[in-house]
XYZ file of C-alpha atoms in Angstrom:
639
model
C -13.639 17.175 42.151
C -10.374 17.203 44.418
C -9.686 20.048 46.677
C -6.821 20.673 44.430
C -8.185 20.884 41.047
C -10.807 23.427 43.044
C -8.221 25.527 44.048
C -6.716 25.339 40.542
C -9.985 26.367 38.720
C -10.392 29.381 41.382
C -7.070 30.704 40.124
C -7.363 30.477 36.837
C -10.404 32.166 36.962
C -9.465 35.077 39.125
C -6.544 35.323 36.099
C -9.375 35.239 33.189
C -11.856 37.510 35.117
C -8.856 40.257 36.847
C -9.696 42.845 34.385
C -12.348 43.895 34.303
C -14.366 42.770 36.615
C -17.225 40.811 36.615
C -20.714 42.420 36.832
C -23.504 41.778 39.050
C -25.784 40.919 35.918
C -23.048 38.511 34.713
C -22.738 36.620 37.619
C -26.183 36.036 38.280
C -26.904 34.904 34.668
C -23.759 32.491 35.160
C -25.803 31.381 38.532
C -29.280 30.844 36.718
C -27.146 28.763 33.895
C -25.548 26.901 36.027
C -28.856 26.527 38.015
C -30.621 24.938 35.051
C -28.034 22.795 33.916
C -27.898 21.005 37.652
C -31.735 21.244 37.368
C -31.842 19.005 34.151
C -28.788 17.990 32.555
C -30.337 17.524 29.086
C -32.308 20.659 28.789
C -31.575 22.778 25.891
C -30.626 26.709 26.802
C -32.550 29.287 24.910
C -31.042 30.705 21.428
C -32.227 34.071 23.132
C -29.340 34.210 26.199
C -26.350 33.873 23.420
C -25.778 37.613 23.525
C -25.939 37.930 27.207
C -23.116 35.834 27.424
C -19.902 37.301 28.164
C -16.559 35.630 28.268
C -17.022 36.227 32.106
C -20.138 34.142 32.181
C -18.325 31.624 30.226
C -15.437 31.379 32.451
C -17.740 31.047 35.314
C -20.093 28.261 34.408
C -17.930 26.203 32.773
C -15.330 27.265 35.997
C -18.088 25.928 38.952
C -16.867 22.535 40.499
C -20.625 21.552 41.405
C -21.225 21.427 37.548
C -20.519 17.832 35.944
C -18.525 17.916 33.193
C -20.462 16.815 31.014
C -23.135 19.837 31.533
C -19.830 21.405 31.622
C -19.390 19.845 27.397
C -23.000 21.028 26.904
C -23.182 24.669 27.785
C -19.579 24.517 25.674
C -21.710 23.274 22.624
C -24.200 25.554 22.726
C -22.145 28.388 22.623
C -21.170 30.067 19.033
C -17.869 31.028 19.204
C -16.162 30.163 22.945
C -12.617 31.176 23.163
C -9.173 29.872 24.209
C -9.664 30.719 27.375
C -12.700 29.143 27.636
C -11.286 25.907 26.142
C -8.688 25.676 28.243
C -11.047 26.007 31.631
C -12.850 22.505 30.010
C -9.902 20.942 28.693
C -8.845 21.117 32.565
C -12.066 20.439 33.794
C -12.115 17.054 31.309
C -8.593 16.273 32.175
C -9.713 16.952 36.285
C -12.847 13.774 35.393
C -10.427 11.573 33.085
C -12.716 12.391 30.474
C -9.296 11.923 27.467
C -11.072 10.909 24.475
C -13.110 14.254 25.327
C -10.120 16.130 25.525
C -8.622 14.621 22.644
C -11.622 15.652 20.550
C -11.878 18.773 22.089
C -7.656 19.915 21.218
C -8.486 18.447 17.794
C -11.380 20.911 16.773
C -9.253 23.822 18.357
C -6.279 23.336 16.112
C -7.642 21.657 13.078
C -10.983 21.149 12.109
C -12.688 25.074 13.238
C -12.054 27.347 11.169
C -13.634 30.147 12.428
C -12.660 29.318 16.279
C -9.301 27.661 15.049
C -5.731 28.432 16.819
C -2.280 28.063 16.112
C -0.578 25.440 18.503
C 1.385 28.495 19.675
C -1.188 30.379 21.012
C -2.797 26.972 23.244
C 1.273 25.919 24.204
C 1.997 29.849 25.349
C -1.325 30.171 27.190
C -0.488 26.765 29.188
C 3.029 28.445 30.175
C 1.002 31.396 31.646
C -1.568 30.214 33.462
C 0.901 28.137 35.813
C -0.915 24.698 35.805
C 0.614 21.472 37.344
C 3.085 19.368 35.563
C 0.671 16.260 35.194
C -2.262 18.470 33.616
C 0.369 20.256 31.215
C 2.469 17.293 30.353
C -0.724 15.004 29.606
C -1.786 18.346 27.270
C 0.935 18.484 25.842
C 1.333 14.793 24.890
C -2.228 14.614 23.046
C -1.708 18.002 21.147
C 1.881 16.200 19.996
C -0.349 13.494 18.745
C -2.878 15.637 17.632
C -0.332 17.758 15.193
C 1.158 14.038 13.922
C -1.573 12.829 12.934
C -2.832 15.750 11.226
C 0.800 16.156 9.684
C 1.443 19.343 11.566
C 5.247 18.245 11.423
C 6.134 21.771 12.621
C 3.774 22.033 15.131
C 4.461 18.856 16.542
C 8.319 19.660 16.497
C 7.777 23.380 18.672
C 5.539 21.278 21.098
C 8.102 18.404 21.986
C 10.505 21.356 22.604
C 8.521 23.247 24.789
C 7.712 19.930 27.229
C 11.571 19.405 27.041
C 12.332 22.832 28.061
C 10.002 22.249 30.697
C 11.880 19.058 32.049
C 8.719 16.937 31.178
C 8.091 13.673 29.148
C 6.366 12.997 26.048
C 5.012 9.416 25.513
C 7.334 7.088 23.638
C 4.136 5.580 21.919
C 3.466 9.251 20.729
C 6.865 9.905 19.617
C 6.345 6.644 17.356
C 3.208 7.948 15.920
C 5.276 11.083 14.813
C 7.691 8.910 13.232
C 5.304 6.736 11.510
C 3.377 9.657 10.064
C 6.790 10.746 8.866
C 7.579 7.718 7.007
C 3.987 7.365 5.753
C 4.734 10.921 4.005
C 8.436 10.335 2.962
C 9.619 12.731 5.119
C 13.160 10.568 5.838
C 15.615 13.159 6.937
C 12.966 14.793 9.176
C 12.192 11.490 10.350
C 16.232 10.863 11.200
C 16.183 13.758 12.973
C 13.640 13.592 15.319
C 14.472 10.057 16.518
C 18.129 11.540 16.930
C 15.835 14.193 19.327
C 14.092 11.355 20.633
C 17.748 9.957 21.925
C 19.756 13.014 22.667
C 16.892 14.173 25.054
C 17.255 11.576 27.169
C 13.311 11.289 28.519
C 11.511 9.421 25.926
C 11.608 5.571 26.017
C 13.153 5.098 22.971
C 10.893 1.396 21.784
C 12.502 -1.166 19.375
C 9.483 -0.078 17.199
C 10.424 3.481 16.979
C 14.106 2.102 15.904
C 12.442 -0.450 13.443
C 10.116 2.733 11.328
C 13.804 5.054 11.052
C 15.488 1.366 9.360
C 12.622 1.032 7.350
C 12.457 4.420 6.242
C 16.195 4.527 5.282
C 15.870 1.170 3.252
C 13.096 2.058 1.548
C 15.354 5.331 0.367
C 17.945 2.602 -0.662
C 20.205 3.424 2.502
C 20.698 0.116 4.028
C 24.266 0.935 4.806
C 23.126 3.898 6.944
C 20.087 2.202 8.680
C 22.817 -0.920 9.405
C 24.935 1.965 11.126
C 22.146 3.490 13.034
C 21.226 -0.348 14.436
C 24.712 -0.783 15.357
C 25.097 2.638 17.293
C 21.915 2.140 18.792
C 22.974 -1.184 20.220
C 26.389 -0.384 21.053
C 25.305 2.850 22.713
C 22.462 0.879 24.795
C 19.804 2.762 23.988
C 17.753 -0.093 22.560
C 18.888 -3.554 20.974
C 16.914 -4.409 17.804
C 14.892 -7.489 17.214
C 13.900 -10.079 15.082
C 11.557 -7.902 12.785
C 14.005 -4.900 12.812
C 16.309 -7.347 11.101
C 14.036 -9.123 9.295
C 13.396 -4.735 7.338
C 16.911 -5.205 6.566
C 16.864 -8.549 5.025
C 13.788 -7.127 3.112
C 15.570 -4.619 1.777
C 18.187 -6.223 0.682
C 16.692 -8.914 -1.147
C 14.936 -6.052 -2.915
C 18.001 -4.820 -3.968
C 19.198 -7.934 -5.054
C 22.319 -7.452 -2.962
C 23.307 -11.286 -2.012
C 26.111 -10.517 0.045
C 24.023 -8.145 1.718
C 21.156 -11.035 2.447
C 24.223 -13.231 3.918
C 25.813 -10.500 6.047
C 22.603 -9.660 8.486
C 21.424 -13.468 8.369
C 24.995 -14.188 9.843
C 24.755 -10.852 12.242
C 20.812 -12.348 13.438
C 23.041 -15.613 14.347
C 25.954 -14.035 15.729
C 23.725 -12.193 18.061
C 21.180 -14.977 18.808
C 18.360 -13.725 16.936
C 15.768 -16.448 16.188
C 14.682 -16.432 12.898
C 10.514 -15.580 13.107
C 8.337 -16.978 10.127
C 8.308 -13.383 8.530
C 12.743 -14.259 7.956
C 11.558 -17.658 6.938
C 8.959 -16.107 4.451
C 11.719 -13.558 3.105
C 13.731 -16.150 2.624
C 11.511 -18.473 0.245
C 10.925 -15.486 -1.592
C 14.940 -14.582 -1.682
C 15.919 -17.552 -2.991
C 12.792 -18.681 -5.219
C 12.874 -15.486 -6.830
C 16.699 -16.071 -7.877
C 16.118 -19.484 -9.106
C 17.515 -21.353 -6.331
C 14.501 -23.157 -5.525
C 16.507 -25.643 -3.753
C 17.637 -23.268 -1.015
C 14.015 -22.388 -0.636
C 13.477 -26.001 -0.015
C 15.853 -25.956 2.653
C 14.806 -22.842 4.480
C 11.072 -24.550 4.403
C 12.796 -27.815 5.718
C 14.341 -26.229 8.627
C 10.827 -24.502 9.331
C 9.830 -27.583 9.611
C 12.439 -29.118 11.910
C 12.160 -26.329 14.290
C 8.330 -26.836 14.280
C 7.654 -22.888 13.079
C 3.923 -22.477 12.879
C 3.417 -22.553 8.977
C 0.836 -19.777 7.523
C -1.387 -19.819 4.181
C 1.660 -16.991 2.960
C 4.655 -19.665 3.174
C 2.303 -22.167 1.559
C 1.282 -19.976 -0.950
C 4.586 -19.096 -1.512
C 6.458 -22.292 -2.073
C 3.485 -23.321 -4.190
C 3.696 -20.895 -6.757
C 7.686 -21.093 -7.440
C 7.356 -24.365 -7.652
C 4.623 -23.982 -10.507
C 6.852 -20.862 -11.916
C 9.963 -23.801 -12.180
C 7.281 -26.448 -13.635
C 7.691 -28.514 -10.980
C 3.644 -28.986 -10.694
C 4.201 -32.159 -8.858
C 5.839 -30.763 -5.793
C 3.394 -27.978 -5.705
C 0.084 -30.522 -5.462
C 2.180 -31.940 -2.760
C 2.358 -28.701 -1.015
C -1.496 -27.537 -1.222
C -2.037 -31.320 0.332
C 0.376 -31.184 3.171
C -1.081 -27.659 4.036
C -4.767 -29.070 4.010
C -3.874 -31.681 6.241
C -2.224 -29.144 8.372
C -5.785 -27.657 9.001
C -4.749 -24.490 7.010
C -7.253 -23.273 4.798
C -5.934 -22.561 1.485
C -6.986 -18.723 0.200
C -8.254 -17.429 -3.417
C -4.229 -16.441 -4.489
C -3.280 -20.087 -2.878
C -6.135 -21.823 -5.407
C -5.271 -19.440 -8.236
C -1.458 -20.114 -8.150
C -1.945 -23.879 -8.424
C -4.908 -23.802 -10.909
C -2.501 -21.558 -13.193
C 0.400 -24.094 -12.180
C -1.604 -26.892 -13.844
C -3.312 -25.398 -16.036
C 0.338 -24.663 -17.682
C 1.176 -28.174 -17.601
C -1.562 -29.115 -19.516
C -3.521 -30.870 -16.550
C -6.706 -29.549 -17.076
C -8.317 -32.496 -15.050
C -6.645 -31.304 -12.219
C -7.958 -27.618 -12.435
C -11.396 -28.674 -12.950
C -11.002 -30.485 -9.649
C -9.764 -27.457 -7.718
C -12.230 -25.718 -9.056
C -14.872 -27.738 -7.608
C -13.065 -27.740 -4.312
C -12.724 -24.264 -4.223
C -16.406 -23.561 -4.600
C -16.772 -26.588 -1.745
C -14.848 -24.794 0.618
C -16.716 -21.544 0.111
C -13.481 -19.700 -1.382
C -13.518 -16.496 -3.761
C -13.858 -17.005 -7.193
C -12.720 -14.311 -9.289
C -12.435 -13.583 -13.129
C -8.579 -13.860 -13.152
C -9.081 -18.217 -11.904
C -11.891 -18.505 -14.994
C -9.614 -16.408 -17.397
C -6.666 -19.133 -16.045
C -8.834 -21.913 -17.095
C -9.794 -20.292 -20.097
C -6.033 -20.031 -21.122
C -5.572 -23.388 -20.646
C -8.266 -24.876 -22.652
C -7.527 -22.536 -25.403
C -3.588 -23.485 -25.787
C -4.960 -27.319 -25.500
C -7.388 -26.707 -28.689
C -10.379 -27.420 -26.073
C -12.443 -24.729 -27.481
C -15.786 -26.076 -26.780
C -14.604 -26.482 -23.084
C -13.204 -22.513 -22.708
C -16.455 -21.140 -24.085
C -18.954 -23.573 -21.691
C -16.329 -22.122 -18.959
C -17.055 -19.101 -19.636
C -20.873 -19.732 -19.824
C -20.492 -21.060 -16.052
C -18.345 -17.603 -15.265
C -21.256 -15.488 -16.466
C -23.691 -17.466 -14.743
C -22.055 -16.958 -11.209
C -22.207 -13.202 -11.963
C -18.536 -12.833 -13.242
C -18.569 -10.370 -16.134
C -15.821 -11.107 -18.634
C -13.244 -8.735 -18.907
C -11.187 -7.698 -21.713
C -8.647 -11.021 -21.112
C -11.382 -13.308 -21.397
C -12.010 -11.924 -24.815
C -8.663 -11.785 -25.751
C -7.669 -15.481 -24.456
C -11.272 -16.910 -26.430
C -9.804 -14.939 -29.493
C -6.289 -15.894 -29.421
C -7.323 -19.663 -29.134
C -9.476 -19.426 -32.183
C -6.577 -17.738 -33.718
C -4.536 -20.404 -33.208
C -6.993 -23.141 -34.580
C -7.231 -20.874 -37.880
C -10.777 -19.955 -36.888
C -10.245 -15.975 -37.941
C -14.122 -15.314 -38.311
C -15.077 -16.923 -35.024
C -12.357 -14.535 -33.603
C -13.662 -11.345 -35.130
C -17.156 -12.419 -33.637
C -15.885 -12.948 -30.376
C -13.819 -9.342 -30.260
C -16.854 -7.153 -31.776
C -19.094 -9.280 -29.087
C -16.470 -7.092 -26.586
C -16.827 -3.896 -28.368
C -20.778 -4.621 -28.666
C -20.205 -4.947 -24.665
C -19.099 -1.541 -23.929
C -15.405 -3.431 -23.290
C -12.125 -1.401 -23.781
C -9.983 -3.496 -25.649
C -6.634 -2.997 -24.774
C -2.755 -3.798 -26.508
C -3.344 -7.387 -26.305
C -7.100 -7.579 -27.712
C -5.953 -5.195 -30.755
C -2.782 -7.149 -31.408
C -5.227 -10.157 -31.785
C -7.561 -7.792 -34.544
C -4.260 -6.788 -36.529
C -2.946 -10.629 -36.228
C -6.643 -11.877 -37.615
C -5.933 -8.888 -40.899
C -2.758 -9.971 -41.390
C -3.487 -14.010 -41.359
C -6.646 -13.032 -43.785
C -3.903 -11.184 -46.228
C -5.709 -7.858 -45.456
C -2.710 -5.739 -44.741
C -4.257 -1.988 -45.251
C -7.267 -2.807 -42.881
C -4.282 -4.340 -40.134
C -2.233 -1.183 -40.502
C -5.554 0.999 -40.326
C -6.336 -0.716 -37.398
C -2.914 -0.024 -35.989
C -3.112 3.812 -35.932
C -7.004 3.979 -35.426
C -5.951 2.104 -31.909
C -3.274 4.900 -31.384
C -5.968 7.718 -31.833
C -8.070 5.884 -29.243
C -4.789 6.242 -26.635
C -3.665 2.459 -26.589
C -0.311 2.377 -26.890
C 1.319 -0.711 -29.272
C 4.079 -2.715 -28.356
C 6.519 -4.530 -29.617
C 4.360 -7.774 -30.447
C 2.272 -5.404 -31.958
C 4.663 -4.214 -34.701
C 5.832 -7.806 -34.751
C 2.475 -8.793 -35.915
C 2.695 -6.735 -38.903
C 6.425 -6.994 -39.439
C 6.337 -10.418 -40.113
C 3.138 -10.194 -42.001
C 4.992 -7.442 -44.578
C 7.963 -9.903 -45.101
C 6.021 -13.225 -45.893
C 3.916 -11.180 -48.147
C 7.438 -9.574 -49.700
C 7.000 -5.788 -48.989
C 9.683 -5.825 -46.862
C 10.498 -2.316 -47.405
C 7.015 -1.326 -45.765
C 8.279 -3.582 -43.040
C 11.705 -1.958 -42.701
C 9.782 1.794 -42.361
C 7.686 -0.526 -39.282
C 10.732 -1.496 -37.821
C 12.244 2.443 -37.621
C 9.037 3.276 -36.237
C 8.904 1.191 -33.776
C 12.587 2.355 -32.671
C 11.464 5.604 -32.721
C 8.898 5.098 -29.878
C 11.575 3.779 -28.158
C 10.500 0.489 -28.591
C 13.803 -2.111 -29.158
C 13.331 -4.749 -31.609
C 13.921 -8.366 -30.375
C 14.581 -11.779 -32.166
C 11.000 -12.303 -33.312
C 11.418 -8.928 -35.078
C 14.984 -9.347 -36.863
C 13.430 -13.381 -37.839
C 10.427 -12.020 -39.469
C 12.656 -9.278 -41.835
C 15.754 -11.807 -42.034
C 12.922 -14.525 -43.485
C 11.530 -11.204 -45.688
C 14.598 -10.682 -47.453
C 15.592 -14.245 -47.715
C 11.976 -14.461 -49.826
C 12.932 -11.668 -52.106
C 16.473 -13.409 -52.803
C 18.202 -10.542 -51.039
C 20.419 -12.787 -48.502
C 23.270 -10.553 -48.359
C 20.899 -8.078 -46.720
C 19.491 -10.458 -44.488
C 22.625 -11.574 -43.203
C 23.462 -7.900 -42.457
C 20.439 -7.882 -40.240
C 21.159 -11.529 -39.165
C 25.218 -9.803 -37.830
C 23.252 -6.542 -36.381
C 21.181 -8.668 -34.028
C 23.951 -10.475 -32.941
C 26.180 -7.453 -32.815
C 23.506 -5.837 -30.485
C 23.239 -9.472 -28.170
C 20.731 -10.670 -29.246
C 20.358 -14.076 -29.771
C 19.203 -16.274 -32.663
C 16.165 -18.819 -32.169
C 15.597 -21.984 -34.559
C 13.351 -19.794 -36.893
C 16.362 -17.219 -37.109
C 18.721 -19.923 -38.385
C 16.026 -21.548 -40.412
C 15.457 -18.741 -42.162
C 19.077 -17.544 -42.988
C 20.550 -20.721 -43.607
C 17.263 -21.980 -46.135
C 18.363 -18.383 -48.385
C 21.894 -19.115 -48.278
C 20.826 -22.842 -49.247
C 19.086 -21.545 -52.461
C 21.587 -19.528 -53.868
C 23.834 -22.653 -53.702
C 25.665 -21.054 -51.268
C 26.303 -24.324 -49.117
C 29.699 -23.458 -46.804
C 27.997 -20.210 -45.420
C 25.194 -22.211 -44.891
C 26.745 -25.619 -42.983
C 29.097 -22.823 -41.034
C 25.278 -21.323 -39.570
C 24.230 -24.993 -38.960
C 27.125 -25.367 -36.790
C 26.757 -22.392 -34.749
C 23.215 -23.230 -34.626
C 24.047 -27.193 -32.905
C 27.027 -25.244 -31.206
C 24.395 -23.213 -28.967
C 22.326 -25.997 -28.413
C 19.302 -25.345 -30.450
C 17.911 -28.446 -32.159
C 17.162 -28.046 -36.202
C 14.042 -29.209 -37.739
C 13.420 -31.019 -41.095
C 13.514 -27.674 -43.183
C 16.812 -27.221 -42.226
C 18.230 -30.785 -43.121
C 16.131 -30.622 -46.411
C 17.379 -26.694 -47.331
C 21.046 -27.903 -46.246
C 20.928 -30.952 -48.628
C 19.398 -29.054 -51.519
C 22.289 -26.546 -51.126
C 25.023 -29.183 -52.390
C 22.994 -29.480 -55.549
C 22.524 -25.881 -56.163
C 25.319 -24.119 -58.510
C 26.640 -21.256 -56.114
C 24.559 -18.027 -57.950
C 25.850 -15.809 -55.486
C 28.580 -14.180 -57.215
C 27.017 -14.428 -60.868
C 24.156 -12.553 -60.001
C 24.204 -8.948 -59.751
C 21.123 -6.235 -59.195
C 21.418 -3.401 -61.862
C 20.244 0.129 -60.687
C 17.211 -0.285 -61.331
C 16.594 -3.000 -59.865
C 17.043 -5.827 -62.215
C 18.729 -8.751 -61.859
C 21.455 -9.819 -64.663
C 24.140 -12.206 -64.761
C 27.652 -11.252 -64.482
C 28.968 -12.240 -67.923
C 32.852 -11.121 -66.816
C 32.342 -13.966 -63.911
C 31.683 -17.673 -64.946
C 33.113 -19.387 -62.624
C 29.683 -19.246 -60.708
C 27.672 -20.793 -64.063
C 26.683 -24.144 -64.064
C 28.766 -26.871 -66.596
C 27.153 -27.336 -69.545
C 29.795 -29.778 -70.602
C 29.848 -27.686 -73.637
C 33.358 -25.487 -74.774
C-alpha cells in the first residue's frame, strides 16, 4: 500500500476512533486478530470473540496496511453486523488494491440486498463528504453506487448521487450514465429518461455517446413521438454535442415504418443521404420489411439489388425475409431461388428460414418440394418443430392426401414431437372436407382422450361435423358447453351454425345467432349475411333477403359469388327476371366470375310468371294470392 493511502487510512481512523477512545483491551484484541490473520490467511476466527468486538476493533483491523485485503474481506465476513463505518474503511482499502468487482459487490449488499445492515444511499454519499477522501477514491465510489442504484432501479437514488459528484466538480462515467438511461427505457420511464440525458448535456462533464442519444430516440418512438426524437437528433447535431449514426437513424426509420407513416420512411432515408450516412444491413433489412409488408414487393427487390451491388454482407434475416414475402405474394418460384442463392452463399439457412419456404410450397400445392426440404433440413442438423409438421400436415389435408398427413404425423410422434391442438384440428378439418365426419369425431375425442385443450378452431370443427350430420341441438349444445369451459367463439364459429340454420330453413333461430353474435361485439361479415340471404331465399322470403343483401352493402361490405348466387337464384324463382339480370350485372361489373347456377337460375327466370306481386303473406303466416291483382297470373288463354 502507497504512502498515501497509509496516511489516508490513519486519518480516517483517528476520525472513527476520536471519541471515545480506544481501550487497551481493544487494541490488543485488534493486534492478536490481525496477528492470526497474517499468521494464516484462511483460518477461521472463533464464534466466541464476536462480542469482544467493538466498532474500535473493527476499525482497526480492517484499518492496518500490513493486512491484505483480502484477510481484510475475511475478518469483514465473519463479522455479524459491521457498520458504515466499517464498510467504508474496506471499500477504501479494496479501492487502495484495485480490487472493483469487490467493491462493486460490497456497495451492492450495503444498499440493496441486507436488510438488516442495509443503508440509504444518503447516509454512504453524506459519510463520503465527511470523511474528506481524495477525488479519485470518491469519484470512482460514486460512479459504481450510480450504477449500482440503475441497475437496481433506484431512479431516485441514482438521480441525488449524480448531483452530489456534480456539485463536487467531478465526473460520472458516460458508459454509466447510459446504463441509467437504458434501465429507464427498459421500465418506460420516458420523461424521466428525457430528462436526465438533458442533465447529462447541460452538465457539461459526461461524454455524451451516440448510444446514449440512440436509447432517448428509441424511447420517444416507441411512445409514438418521432417528431420529438427527430428534434432532439437535430439539436443534438446542430448544437455539437454528438452527431447520430447509422443505427440512430436506422430507430427512426423503424419507427416509422411501424407507424405506417410513408412520408415519414422517405424523409430520414433522404436526411441519412443528405448527410452521408451509409445505409448498414439493419436499413437494408427495414427496408425489405417496409416495402414487402405494403405490397410493393418490387421495391423490396430493388433495395435487395442494391445490397447486392454494393456487396453488403447478406445475413440468414434478409434471406429469410425476402423469402417469406415472396411466398406471402405466391411467387414460390422466386423464393426457391432465394433459399438457393443463400446456400451457395455459404449461409446456413435457420428453422424460421426452412419453415417459411416449406409453408410457401406447401400453399402452392408442391408437396414434392416440402418433402425435399424436409429431408434437407434434418441433413443439415436444423430444428424441427411441431409448427413445420403441422405445415405439412395442412398441405396434405387441403390436397385430399389424407393417408400422407396421418403417416406425417406418425413420423412427428416418432421424433418425439407431441401433437398439439393444430395438428388435431388440421387432421380434422381435412376429413371434414372429404365428408369423412366420423373419422373426424375420432380424431378430436383422440385429443380430448390426450389431455389436449381444444381451442376456437378445434370446437368450430365439432359444431361444423353436428351441423353437416343435421344434428343442430347437439352443435348449439356444443356451442355454449365450449363457452362454460372459457373458449371464446368467433365469428366462423357462429358462421358455422348460421349457415347451418338457413339451409335447414329455421332462419329465425339463425337471425337470434346473428344478434348474438353482435352483441359480443362480434361484426358479421359476408360469409354471415350469404348464409341468411341464401336462408330466406329457401323459405321464398326474397324481399327480406334483399333487405339483408342492401344492409351489407350499406355497411361496406362486399358481395362474393355465393352472395349473388344466392340472391339472384330467389329473385329467379319468383319470375322476377329484371331484378335478377340488374344483380348479374353488378355482379360481372365488379369482376366476379358467375358459375353455372347462375346462368341456369337466370334462364329459368324468363320462363317463370313474375309471382312477386300476386303473392301476399296473411297474418298468420299464410300465403294467398292477391285476387284484386292479376296482372301477375299466368295466361290461361281463357276469358
Amino acid at each position: 500500500m502507497c504512502s498515501h493511502s497509509q496516511k489516508t487510512l490513519s486519518r480516517i481512523l483517528s476520525k472513527f476512533t476520536s471519541f471515545p477512545p480506544p481501550t487497551p483491551q481493544h487494541l490488543q484484541l485488534a493486534h492478536t486478530i490481525t496477528l492470526t490473520l497474517l499468521n494464516n490467511p484462511y483460518s477461521k476466527l472463533h464464534p466466541s470473540l464476536i462480542p469482544c468486538i467493538s466498532p474500535h476493533v473493527t476499525y482497526r483491523v480492517l484499518s492496518d496496511p500490513t493486512l491484505p485485503p483480502l484477510s481484510c474481506l475475511t475478518f469483514f465476513n465473519f463479522l455479524p453486523s459491521p457498520d458504515l463505518n466499517a464498510r467504508l474503511i474496506l471499500l477504501y482499502r479494496l479501492f487502495a488494491a484495485r480490487r472493483f468487482a469487490a467493491m462493486r459487490t460490497l456497495l451492492d449488499s450495503l444498499v440493496t440486498t441486507e436488510i438488516e445492515t442495509k443503508r440509504p444511499v444518503s447516509d454512504v454519499v453524506s459519510l463520503v463528504d465527511e470523511c474528506d477522501f481524495e477525488p479519485h477514491f470518491v469519484e470512482t465510489l460514486c460512479d459504481m453506487l450510480f450504477r449500482v442504484c440503475a441497475d437496481n432501479r433506484m431512479f431516485r437514488d441514482a438521480l441525488k448521487v449524480f448531483d452530489y459528484v456534480m456539485e463536487k466538480g467531478l465526473v460520472v462515467e458516460g458508459r454509466s450514465c447510459f446504463i441509467l438511461l437504458l434501465a429507464l427505457k427498459k421500465c418506460n420511464k420516458v420523461e424521466l429518461c428525457v430528462r436526465f440525458f438533458r442533465r447529462m448535456v447541460e452538465s457539461g462533464r459526461v461524454d455524451i455517446g451516440v448510444q446514449s442519444l440512440t436509447i432517448v430516440v428509441d424511447v420517444l418512438c416507441r411512445r409514438g413521438e418521432v417528431g420529438r426524437a427527430k428534434e432532439l437528433m437535430n439539436e443534438m447535431a446542430t448544437r455539437g454535442v454528438v452527431r447520430p449514426r447509422v443505427f440512430t437513424y436506422n430507430t427512426l426509420l423503424n419507427a416509422c415504418v411501424v407507424r405506417k407513416d410513408r412520408e415519414g420512411v422517405d424523409e430520414i432515408l433522404g436526411l441519412m443521404e443528405r448527410e452521408g450516412v451509409v445505409a448498414s444491413l439493419v436499413t437494408y433489412t427495414i427496408l425489405i420489411e417496409w416495402y414487402a409488408s405494403s405490397g410493393r414487393i418490387g421495391e423490396a427487390e430493388k433495395v435487395y439489388e442494391e445490397m447486392c451491388e454494393r456487396n453488403v454482407e447478406m445475413d440468414v434475416y434478409v434471406y429469410t425475409s425476402m423469402i417469406s414475402w415472396n411466398c406471402r405474394a405466391g411467387n414460390v418460384r422466386r423464393a426457391s431461388a432465394l433459399f438457393d442463392e443463400m446456400i451457395c452463399r455459404g449461409i446456413v439457412p435457420n428453422t424460421h428460414t426452412f419453415g417459411t419456404l416449406i409453408s410457401g410450397v406447401c400453399k402452392a400445392g408442391q408437396m414434392e418440394a416440402a418433402e425435399i426440404l424436409l429431408e434437407e433440413m434434418q441433413c443439415k442438423g436444423v430444428d424441427l418443430n411441431v409448427v413445420i409438421f403441422n405445415t405439412m400436415m395442412d398441405g396434405y389435408c387441403k390436397r385430399g392426401m389424407m393417408d400422407e398427413a396421418f403417416r406425417l404425423q406418425d413420423i412427428m410422434e416418432r421424433k418425439g414431437f407431441e401433437a398439439d391442438v393444430f395438428t388435431y384440428s388440421i387432421l380434422a378439418s381435412g376429413l371434414c372436407k372429404l365428408h369423412r365426419y366420423e373419422e373426424a369425431k375420432r380424431v378430436l375425442n383422440v385429443m380430448v382422450e390426450k389431455g389436449v385443450a381444444p381451442n376456437v378452431v378445434t370446437c368450430a370443427t365439432f359444431i361444423e361435423i353436428y351441423c353437416k350430420e343435421g344434428n343442430l341441438a347437439e352443435a348449439e349444445r356444443f356451442l355454449r358447453n365450449m363457452e362454460k369451459r372459457g373458449v371464446v367463439p368467433n365469428i366462423v364459429t357462429y358462421n358455422t351454425l348460421i349457415d347451418a340454420y338457413s339451409k335447414n330453413e329455421k332462419v329465425k333461430r339463425a337471425h337470434m345467432l346473428k344478434a348474438e353474435m353482435v352483441e359480443k361485439g362480434l361484426l358479421p361479415d359476408v360469409f354471415t349475411y350469404t348464409s341468411l340471404i341464401h336462408g330466406e331465399c329457401i323459405v321464398d322470403k326474397v324481399d327480406e333477403a334483399l333487405k339483408l343483401f342492401n344492409e351489407m352493402l350499406v355497411k361496406g361490405i362486399r358481395g362474393n359469388v355465393k352472395t349473388y348466387t344466392a340472391i339472384i337464384s330467389g329473385l329467379s324463382k319468383e319470375g322476377r327476371a329484371d331484378e335478377a339480370f340488374k344483380l348479374y350485372d353488378e355482379m360481372m361489373r365488379m369482376g366476379l366470375i358467375p358459375d353455372d347456377r347462375v346462368f341456369e337460375a337466370l334462364v329459368g327466370s324468363l320462363h317463370k310468371p313474375s309471382s312477386h306481386a300476386a303473392v301476399k303473406e296473411n297474418e298468420y303466416g299464410e300465403l294467398k294470392i292477391n285476387t284484386s291483382d292479376t296482372s301477375s297470373l299466368p295466361n290461361t288463354g281463357k276469358i
